[in-house]
Amino acid sequence: SQELEQSPQSLIVQEGKNLTINCTSSKTLYGLYWYKQKYGEGLIFLMMLQKGGEEKSHEKITAKLDEKKQQSSLHITASQPSHAGIYLCGADISRGTGNQFYFGTGTSLTVIP
Amino acid sequence: EAGVAQSPRYKIIEKRQSVAFWCNPISGHATLYWYQQILGQGPKLLIQFQNNGVVDDSQLPKDRFSAERLKGVDSTLKIQPAKLEDSAVYLCASSLREAQYFGPGTRLLVL
């Protein structure tokens, strides 16, 4: 079973449009991270959320953490071709023997000029 | 600041052969991670080091995979012998506190 589910799996948007990617956990989250990956490259750290209700922004990307819903959302405003790539959420998730870090299933974003 | 370095970037081997990957983390980062990312999936943690000690290797297939981090800096991940299902990108990451910084990965193809 997947510890972190992302939706949608893939997204194709027109340049300039807004979009939202969701990351949902079935268990308690202890820190939620967002990464971006381009083909042939490593993961690029975007931002980290630690507290319920926390919201962070970097340029046109905003991420929020809803601790009660065990969910985070990543919102891109006025998307650009440079935003294209695979977005991955990652989180420390509680296991019986302690926390372990998991990645989500990934969301592939294509931005059409 | 130099990022996480990995080599080689690409490797093609035949099944049952051995292969080793190298990772040089960001200077000063005590924690080092190795991940396996199969095409179409998110990365899966194989092993986590804190300095030169193993913190978590619960998902490492220990019958064929091994990793070491001598002197608490560079690390090597070895597969011996390789299987077809080991074809994947192997990512190394390091962290000082919470955020992990990733290298470019080594793309392995097992034929």
XYZ file of N, CA and C in Angstrom:
672
model
N 0.848 -1.188 0.000
C 0.000 0.000 0.000
C 0.878 1.229 0.000
N 0.356 2.309 -0.578
C 1.110 3.533 -0.694
C 0.830 4.383 0.536
N 1.895 4.844 1.187
C 1.719 5.656 2.383
C 1.241 7.063 2.048
N 1.733 7.595 0.919
C 1.353 8.937 0.495
C 0.753 8.868 -0.902
N -0.449 9.357 -1.051
C -1.107 9.377 -2.346
C -1.129 10.794 -2.884
N -0.766 10.940 -4.146
C -0.833 12.252 -4.775
C -1.903 12.253 -5.845
N -2.514 13.399 -6.011
C -3.492 13.545 -7.086
C -3.416 14.959 -7.647
N -3.598 15.123 -8.966
C -3.746 14.018 -9.913
C -2.404 13.365 -10.211
N -2.440 12.258 -10.942
C -1.199 11.594 -11.340
C -0.484 12.402 -12.403
N -1.259 13.005 -13.290
C -0.669 13.851 -14.309
C -1.594 15.022 -14.594
N -0.990 16.079 -15.064
C -1.723 17.323 -15.269
C -1.153 18.026 -16.497
N -2.024 18.437 -17.401
C -1.617 19.228 -18.565
C -2.395 20.529 -18.524
N -1.671 21.636 -18.438
C -2.345 22.934 -18.351
C -1.779 23.890 -19.377
N -2.576 24.882 -19.709
C -2.143 25.945 -20.596
C -1.331 26.943 -19.776
N -0.294 27.481 -20.388
C 0.517 28.493 -19.716
C -0.371 29.616 -19.191
N -0.114 30.022 -17.952
C -0.889 31.100 -17.356
C -1.995 30.619 -16.444
N -2.335 29.338 -16.532
C -3.399 28.800 -15.694
C -2.868 28.440 -14.310
N -3.788 28.439 -13.338
C -3.448 28.008 -11.988
C -3.698 26.515 -11.852
N -2.996 25.881 -10.933
C -3.217 24.451 -10.709
C -2.907 24.084 -9.271
N -3.474 22.952 -8.850
C -3.255 22.458 -7.488
C -2.961 20.969 -7.515
N -1.958 20.584 -6.737
C -1.588 19.178 -6.568
C -1.796 18.832 -5.098
N -2.404 17.679 -4.841
C -2.677 17.267 -3.475
C -1.847 16.058 -3.066
N -1.540 16.001 -1.783
C -0.782 14.894 -1.211
C -1.494 14.476 0.065
N -1.934 13.226 0.137
C -2.723 12.766 1.277
C -2.072 11.549 1.919
N -2.035 11.575 3.236
C -1.463 10.464 3.990
C -2.556 9.711 4.740
N -2.351 8.426 4.863
C -3.306 7.625 5.630
C -2.929 7.590 7.114
N -1.752 8.157 7.416
C -1.278 8.137 8.805
C -0.821 9.530 9.226
N -0.484 9.678 10.457
C -0.054 10.967 11.000
C 1.234 11.424 10.343
N 1.233 12.686 9.947
C 2.403 13.275 9.303
C 3.266 14.023 10.307
N 4.572 13.880 10.153
C 5.503 14.651 10.966
C 6.445 15.367 10.011
N 5.988 16.452 9.455
C 6.811 17.165 8.486
C 6.458 16.726 7.083
N 6.202 17.685 6.219
C 5.808 17.399 4.838
C 6.701 18.221 3.921
N 7.259 17.567 2.900
C 8.204 18.208 2.010
C 7.695 18.132 0.581
N 7.986 19.164 -0.175
C 7.661 19.149 -1.600
C 8.946 19.248 -2.409
N 9.031 18.377 -3.444
C 10.181 18.346 -4.332
C 9.709 18.416 -5.775
N 10.622 18.871 -6.627
C 10.363 18.862 -8.062
C 11.489 18.065 -8.730
N 11.111 17.268 -9.706
C 12.104 16.459 -10.413
C 11.943 16.631 -11.902
N 13.069 16.895 -12.572
C 13.053 16.940 -14.031
C 13.780 15.705 -14.539
N 13.396 15.289 -15.760
C 13.949 14.056 -16.322
C 15.471 14.121 -16.345
N 16.102 13.071 -15.844
C 17.556 13.009 -15.873
C 18.241 13.805 -14.783
N 17.460 14.421 -13.908
C 18.048 15.222 -12.841
C 17.579 14.718 -11.485
N 18.250 15.159 -10.464
C 17.854 14.789 -9.112
C 16.672 15.610 -8.651
N 16.231 15.347 -7.442
C 15.106 16.076 -6.873
C 15.569 17.437 -6.362
N 14.742 18.429 -6.579
C 15.026 19.776 -6.096
C 14.067 20.081 -4.948
N 14.627 20.429 -3.818
C 13.816 20.760 -2.652
C 13.087 22.084 -2.897
N 11.762 22.072 -2.683
C 10.956 23.284 -2.854
C 10.669 23.934 -1.516
N 10.002 23.204 -0.625
C 9.699 23.753 0.683
C 9.278 22.671 1.661
N 9.309 23.034 2.934
C 8.974 22.102 3.998
C 7.909 22.725 4.886
N 6.946 21.924 5.301
C 5.876 22.376 6.186
C 5.900 21.502 7.423
N 5.815 22.134 8.577
C 5.912 21.344 9.810
C 4.682 21.405 10.677
N 3.994 22.520 10.656
C 2.875 22.679 11.579
C 1.556 22.722 10.837
N 0.522 22.192 11.459
C -0.814 22.249 10.885
C -1.203 23.690 10.603
N -1.752 23.924 9.424
C -2.161 25.267 9.053
C -1.041 26.089 8.447
N 0.179 25.542 8.459
C 1.312 26.308 7.939
C 1.176 26.469 6.426
N 1.581 27.633 5.950
C 1.549 27.922 4.519
C 2.847 28.632 4.151
N 3.474 28.160 3.073
C 4.712 28.789 2.608
C 4.624 29.068 1.129
N 5.308 30.119 0.721
C 5.306 30.483 -0.701
C 6.720 30.723 -1.175
N 6.956 30.347 -2.417
C 8.234 30.641 -3.067
C 7.929 30.977 -4.507
N 8.140 32.221 -4.858
C 7.807 32.723 -6.188
C 6.323 32.451 -6.433
N 5.966 31.669 -7.396
C 4.547 31.472 -7.694
C 4.008 30.149 -7.157
N 4.760 29.523 -6.269
C 4.344 28.239 -5.724
C 4.017 28.402 -4.240
N 2.823 27.946 -3.845
C 2.378 28.012 -2.452
C 1.999 26.622 -1.980
N 2.442 26.265 -0.786
C 2.098 24.968 -0.219
C 1.457 25.166 1.151
N 0.466 24.326 1.423
C -0.244 24.388 2.707
C -0.281 23.001 3.326
N -0.336 22.966 4.653
C -0.439 21.686 5.363
C -1.682 21.695 6.230
N -2.556 20.735 5.992
C -3.742 20.554 6.826
C -3.504 19.314 7.674
N -3.075 19.535 8.876
C -2.672 18.421 9.737
C -3.848 17.506 10.081
N -5.019 18.089 10.293
C -6.192 17.287 10.655
C -6.590 16.358 9.522
N -6.507 16.877 8.308
C -6.876 16.067 7.150
C -5.704 15.202 6.693
N -4.554 15.395 7.321
C -3.341 14.672 6.924
C -3.088 14.868 5.436
N -3.161 16.130 5.027
C -3.079 16.442 3.615
C -2.308 17.738 3.394
N -1.620 17.787 2.258
C -0.959 19.022 1.854
C -1.325 19.316 0.410
N -1.366 20.590 0.083
C -1.630 20.980 -1.299
C -0.530 21.906 -1.777
N -0.216 21.791 -3.052
C 0.772 22.647 -3.711
C 0.042 23.389 -4.811
N 0.087 24.693 -4.761
C -0.652 25.509 -5.717
C 0.324 26.346 -6.535
N 0.190 26.280 -7.853
C 1.020 27.101 -8.738
C 0.122 28.134 -9.404
N 0.501 29.365 -9.277
C -0.257 30.472 -9.864
C 0.389 30.899 -11.174
N -0.451 31.109 -12.189
C 0.028 31.581 -13.502
C 1.188 30.711 -13.983
N 0.905 29.451 -14.227
C 1.942 28.477 -14.569
C 2.745 28.889 -15.814
N 4.005 28.449 -15.806
C 4.921 28.721 -16.912
C 5.550 27.404 -17.363
N 6.070 27.339 -18.583
C 6.733 26.105 -19.042
C 7.843 25.645 -18.103
N 8.475 26.578 -17.415
C 9.558 26.205 -16.492
C 9.038 25.438 -15.277
N 7.730 25.478 -15.051
C 7.148 24.720 -13.938
C 6.973 23.245 -14.278
N 7.131 22.888 -15.529
C 6.925 21.501 -15.929
C 7.910 20.569 -15.242
N 7.425 19.379 -14.902
C 8.260 18.388 -14.233
C 7.391 17.468 -13.399
N 8.042 16.680 -12.575
C 7.321 15.784 -11.671
C 7.422 16.343 -10.260
N 6.283 16.499 -9.622
C 6.246 17.024 -8.262
C 6.005 15.869 -7.302
N 6.863 15.805 -6.311
C 6.785 14.735 -5.330
C 6.630 15.315 -3.934
N 5.714 14.751 -3.170
C 5.660 15.110 -1.754
C 6.380 14.010 -0.978
N 6.935 14.368 0.140
C 7.611 13.413 0.998
C 7.290 13.743 2.433
N 7.251 12.727 3.284
C 6.887 13.005 4.672
C 7.439 11.946 5.608
N 7.676 12.373 6.827
C 7.962 11.431 7.909
C 6.627 10.894 8.398
N 6.461 9.597 8.330
C 5.196 8.979 8.711
C 5.433 8.015 9.859
N 4.502 8.059 10.783
C 4.637 7.229 11.961
C 4.441 5.757 11.640
N 5.399 4.956 12.087
C 5.259 3.512 12.032
C 5.290 3.000 13.459
N 4.993 1.735 13.642
C 4.987 1.193 14.994
C 6.333 1.305 15.675
N 7.404 1.223 14.878
C 8.755 1.227 15.444
C 9.414 2.599 15.361
N 8.658 3.598 14.930
C 9.227 4.943 14.794
C 8.813 5.554 13.471
N 9.390 6.692 13.152
C 9.032 7.362 11.900
C 9.916 6.891 10.756
N 9.345 6.907 9.562
C 10.125 6.623 8.369
C 9.722 7.593 7.272
N 10.687 7.934 6.422
C 10.427 8.902 5.365
C 9.911 8.189 4.119
N 8.773 8.692 3.593
C 8.188 8.135 2.381
C 7.989 9.243 1.350
N 8.006 8.847 0.086
C 7.648 9.764 -0.988
C 6.272 9.417 -1.521
N 5.614 10.420 -2.079
C 4.335 10.195 -2.734
C 4.512 9.578 -4.092
N 3.416 9.351 -4.764
C 3.409 8.676 -6.058
C 3.824 9.595 -7.198
N 3.848 10.891 -6.945
C 4.308 11.824 -7.964
C 3.188 12.355 -8.840
N 3.331 13.596 -9.275
C 2.397 14.226 -10.216
C 3.210 14.819 -11.354
N 2.920 14.367 -12.562
C 3.634 14.868 -13.732
C 2.900 16.081 -14.293
N 3.589 17.198 -14.359
C 2.992 18.441 -14.834
C 3.567 18.834 -16.187
N 2.704 19.064 -17.142
C 3.082 19.586 -18.452
C 2.414 20.940 -18.626
N 3.182 21.931 -19.023
C 2.637 23.267 -19.253
C 2.800 23.590 -20.735
N 1.686 23.810 -21.384
C 1.690 24.068 -22.824
C 1.820 25.571 -23.080
N 2.839 25.966 -23.841
C 3.037 27.406 -24.087
C 1.877 27.995 -24.889
N 27.630 26.869 -2.943
C 27.774 25.600 -2.207
C 27.630 24.443 -3.186
N 28.590 23.518 -3.191
C 28.513 22.385 -4.083
C 27.393 21.477 -3.618
N 26.720 20.851 -4.598
C 25.619 19.952 -4.281
C 26.110 18.546 -4.032
N 25.159 17.624 -3.956
C 25.470 16.204 -3.776
C 25.981 15.665 -5.110
N 27.119 15.001 -5.085
C 27.707 14.442 -6.292
C 27.514 12.930 -6.319
N 27.202 12.435 -7.503
C 27.051 10.992 -7.674
C 27.774 10.549 -8.939
N 28.294 9.331 -8.898
C 28.879 8.753 -10.106
C 28.761 7.236 -10.042
N 28.686 6.585 -11.208
C 28.539 7.209 -12.518
C 27.125 7.746 -12.712
N 26.875 8.444 -13.782
C 25.523 8.930 -14.068
C 24.688 7.836 -14.708
N 25.339 6.984 -15.479
C 24.638 5.893 -16.159
C 25.484 4.628 -16.077
N 24.780 3.488 -15.993
C 25.488 2.206 -15.958
C 24.597 1.149 -16.576
N 25.185 0.370 -17.486
C 24.467 -0.758 -18.083
C 25.265 -2.011 -17.780
N 24.604 -2.987 -17.183
C 25.283 -4.247 -16.860
C 24.363 -5.405 -17.208
N 24.933 -6.594 -17.195
C 24.125 -7.785 -17.399
C 23.742 -8.360 -16.035
N 22.624 -9.073 -16.029
C 22.179 -9.670 -14.758
C 23.278 -10.592 -14.233
N 23.322 -10.660 -12.930
C 24.314 -11.433 -12.169
C 25.676 -10.730 -12.059
N 25.841 -9.609 -12.761
C 27.074 -8.845 -12.570
C 26.962 -7.990 -11.317
N 28.078 -7.407 -10.920
C 28.109 -6.523 -9.757
C 28.260 -5.078 -10.212
N 27.785 -4.166 -9.381
C 27.893 -2.746 -9.708
C 28.003 -1.953 -8.409
N 28.692 -0.835 -8.486
C 28.840 0.029 -7.304
C 28.598 1.468 -7.699
N 27.922 2.190 -6.812
C 27.635 3.606 -7.013
C 28.313 4.405 -5.898
N 28.704 5.613 -6.246
C 29.406 6.455 -5.285
C 28.638 7.749 -5.054
N 28.681 8.237 -3.822
C 27.994 9.480 -3.476
C 28.885 10.323 -2.573
N 28.987 11.596 -2.909
C 29.692 12.553 -2.061
C 28.684 13.593 -1.599
N 28.316 13.616 -0.334
C 27.265 14.531 0.128
C 27.765 15.964 0.239
N 26.851 16.848 0.535
C 27.208 18.245 0.776
C 28.061 18.311 2.048
N 29.105 19.099 1.979
C 30.035 19.189 3.091
C 29.321 19.569 4.386
N 29.572 18.798 5.429
C 28.975 19.107 6.725
C 27.655 18.409 6.999
N 27.092 17.785 5.985
C 25.813 17.086 6.180
C 26.071 15.730 6.828
N 25.513 15.536 8.009
C 25.773 14.307 8.753
C 24.931 13.133 8.260
N 23.770 13.439 7.712
C 22.851 12.363 7.322
C 22.923 12.126 5.823
N 23.001 10.867 5.444
C 23.082 10.488 4.033
C 22.064 9.386 3.761
N 21.412 9.495 2.611
C 20.355 8.552 2.244
C 20.639 7.979 0.854
N 20.271 6.734 0.674
C 20.228 6.122 -0.659
C 18.776 5.732 -0.947
N 18.303 6.124 -2.138
C 16.950 5.793 -2.572
C 17.013 5.032 -3.886
N 16.018 4.193 -4.092
C 15.828 3.533 -5.381
C 14.524 4.052 -5.986
N 14.616 4.550 -7.209
C 13.406 5.046 -7.870
C 13.173 4.263 -9.153
N 12.164 3.422 -9.141
C 11.783 2.662 -10.323
C 10.903 3.549 -11.185
N 11.029 3.395 -12.477
C 10.310 4.239 -13.425
C 8.820 4.316 -13.099
N 8.315 5.537 -12.970
C 6.891 5.730 -12.712
C 6.514 5.709 -11.246
N 7.488 5.525 -10.373
C 7.203 5.478 -8.933
C 8.000 6.545 -8.193
N 7.583 6.815 -6.968
C 8.355 7.716 -6.124
C 9.576 6.991 -5.583
N 10.573 7.741 -5.110
C 11.771 7.101 -4.554
C 11.460 6.273 -3.317
N 12.154 5.162 -3.164
C 12.005 4.302 -1.987
C 13.308 4.323 -1.214
N 13.236 4.606 0.084
C 14.437 4.655 0.904
C 15.050 3.273 1.048
N 16.343 3.165 0.725
C 17.063 1.910 0.904
C 17.811 1.912 2.236
N 18.547 2.985 2.487
C 19.340 3.038 3.715
C 19.594 4.484 4.095
N 19.660 4.719 5.404
C 19.950 6.042 5.948
C 21.111 5.939 6.918
N 22.118 6.803 6.711
C 23.276 6.867 7.599
C 23.225 8.166 8.416
N 23.663 8.070 9.653
C 23.917 9.251 10.466
C 25.402 9.177 10.771
N 26.184 10.104 10.170
C 27.639 9.980 10.162
C 27.995 8.622 9.541
N 28.704 7.756 10.199
C 29.025 6.481 9.564
C 28.219 5.317 10.124
N 27.174 5.634 10.904
C 26.326 4.589 11.453
C 25.015 4.469 10.706
N 24.477 3.255 10.631
C 23.215 3.011 9.933
C 22.039 3.324 10.853
N 21.123 4.192 10.373
C 19.925 4.544 11.127
C 18.756 3.648 10.741
N 18.623 3.407 9.430
C 17.483 2.631 8.929
C 17.900 1.918 7.654
N 17.859 0.622 7.658
C 18.110 -0.154 6.424
C 17.032 -1.224 6.264
N 15.845 -0.931 6.780
C 14.778 -1.927 6.784
C 14.292 -2.314 5.388
N 14.476 -1.432 4.407
C 14.007 -1.744 3.054
C 15.150 -2.092 2.106
N 16.312 -2.325 2.651
C 17.463 -2.706 1.832
C 17.481 -4.228 1.652
N 17.460 -4.706 0.407
C 17.532 -6.164 0.179
C 18.929 -6.658 0.506
N 19.116 -7.067 1.715
C 20.475 -7.307 2.207
C 21.144 -8.533 1.605
N 20.379 -9.360 0.918
C 21.009 -10.522 0.297
C 21.851 -10.112 -0.910
N 21.554 -8.918 -1.479
C 22.316 -8.513 -2.665
C 22.815 -7.072 -2.605
N 22.220 -6.266 -1.753
C 22.600 -4.858 -1.654
C 23.437 -4.640 -0.384
N 24.440 -3.802 -0.513
C 25.211 -3.392 0.655
C 25.616 -1.937 0.492
N 25.794 -1.271 1.604
C 26.209 0.134 1.550
C 27.116 0.422 2.722
N 28.030 1.331 2.493
C 28.905 1.736 3.581
C 29.205 3.218 3.487
N 29.556 3.780 4.600
C 29.897 5.201 4.657
C 31.081 5.335 5.610
N 32.229 4.953 5.090
C 33.433 5.011 5.885
C 33.798 6.464 6.159
N 34.252 6.751 7.341
C 34.682 8.091 7.748
C 33.533 9.096 7.777
N 32.308 8.625 7.583
C 31.157 9.505 7.716
C 31.018 10.574 6.650
N 31.647 10.357 5.484
C 31.529 11.360 4.416
C 30.962 10.678 3.172
N 31.860 10.209 2.274
C 31.406 9.544 1.053
C 30.731 8.226 1.386
N 29.919 7.787 0.438
C 29.245 6.500 0.611
C 29.248 5.731 -0.699
N 29.250 4.418 -0.600
C 29.094 3.564 -1.777
C 27.933 2.602 -1.558
N 27.201 2.354 -2.621
C 26.103 1.389 -2.627
C 26.467 0.319 -3.645
N 26.415 -0.934 -3.233
C 26.799 -2.029 -4.123
C 25.645 -3.007 -4.308
N 25.573 -3.533 -5.514
C 24.596 -4.579 -5.813
C 25.374 -5.776 -6.349
N 25.175 -6.931 -5.705
C 25.931 -8.111 -6.101
C 25.179 -9.375 -5.696
N 24.640 -10.144 -6.634
C 24.586 -9.913 -8.069
C 23.328 -9.131 -8.458
N 23.388 -8.439 -9.569
C 22.242 -7.628 -9.998
C 21.167 -8.496 -10.664
N 19.924 -8.070 -10.483
C 18.782 -8.712 -11.138
C 18.119 -7.704 -12.070
N 17.304 -8.211 -12.965
C 16.622 -7.345 -13.929
C 15.795 -6.270 -13.222
N 15.151 -6.662 -12.112
C 14.271 -5.728 -11.406
C 15.024 -4.627 -10.651
N 16.368 -4.694 -10.672
C 17.156 -3.635 -10.034
C 17.313 -2.423 -10.950
N 16.847 -2.537 -12.185
C 16.914 -1.403 -13.106
C 16.108 -0.245 -12.523
N 16.773 0.864 -12.303
C 16.142 1.992 -11.628
C 17.136 3.144 -11.594
N 16.681 4.265 -11.049
C 17.583 5.373 -10.740
C 17.904 5.293 -9.262
N 19.179 5.371 -8.931
C 19.596 5.327 -7.532
C 20.001 6.742 -7.130
N 19.254 7.265 -6.182
C 19.434 8.647 -5.735
C 20.126 8.680 -4.385
N 21.066 9.592 -4.269
C 21.708 9.840 -2.988
C 21.264 11.216 -2.514
N 21.027 11.349 -1.240
C 20.639 12.638 -0.670
C 21.381 12.832 0.641
N 21.557 14.105 1.007
C 22.147 14.391 2.313
C 21.361 15.489 2.987
N 21.440 15.543 4.277
C 20.726 16.577 5.019
C 21.521 16.979 6.245
N 21.316 18.257 6.610
C 21.914 18.771 7.828
C 20.870 18.774 8.946
N 19.690 19.253 8.611
C 18.556 19.204 9.538
C 17.439 18.428 8.878
N 16.348 19.122 8.510
C 15.211 18.362 7.988
C 15.272 18.161 6.477
N 15.551 19.212 5.716
C 15.459 19.129 4.261
C 16.561 18.266 3.678
N 16.166 17.386 2.762
C 17.129 16.536 2.080
C 17.469 17.155 0.729
N 18.725 17.129 0.375
C 19.195 17.631 -0.907
C 19.708 16.446 -1.716
N 19.217 16.378 -2.950
C 19.466 15.189 -3.751
C 20.538 15.406 -4.805
N 21.247 14.317 -5.110
C 22.160 14.312 -6.231
C 21.409 14.034 -7.521
N 22.110 14.024 -8.654
C 21.462 13.809 -9.955
C 21.026 12.367 -10.182
N 21.545 11.449 -9.375
C 21.150 10.054 -9.523
C 22.040 9.273 -10.468
N 22.022 7.957 -10.307
C 22.692 7.038 -11.227
C 21.617 6.163 -11.843
N 21.552 6.207 -13.161
C 20.543 5.412 -13.866
C 21.143 4.061 -14.203
N 20.582 2.998 -13.630
C 21.080 1.637 -13.845
C 20.139 0.851 -14.734
N 20.708 0.213 -15.734
C 19.943 -0.686 -16.589
C 20.574 -2.068 -16.510
N 19.778 -3.045 -16.108
C 20.259 -4.423 -16.007
C 19.645 -5.232 -17.151
N 20.501 -5.797 -17.979
C 20.019 -6.543 -19.163
C 20.057 -8.051 -18.936
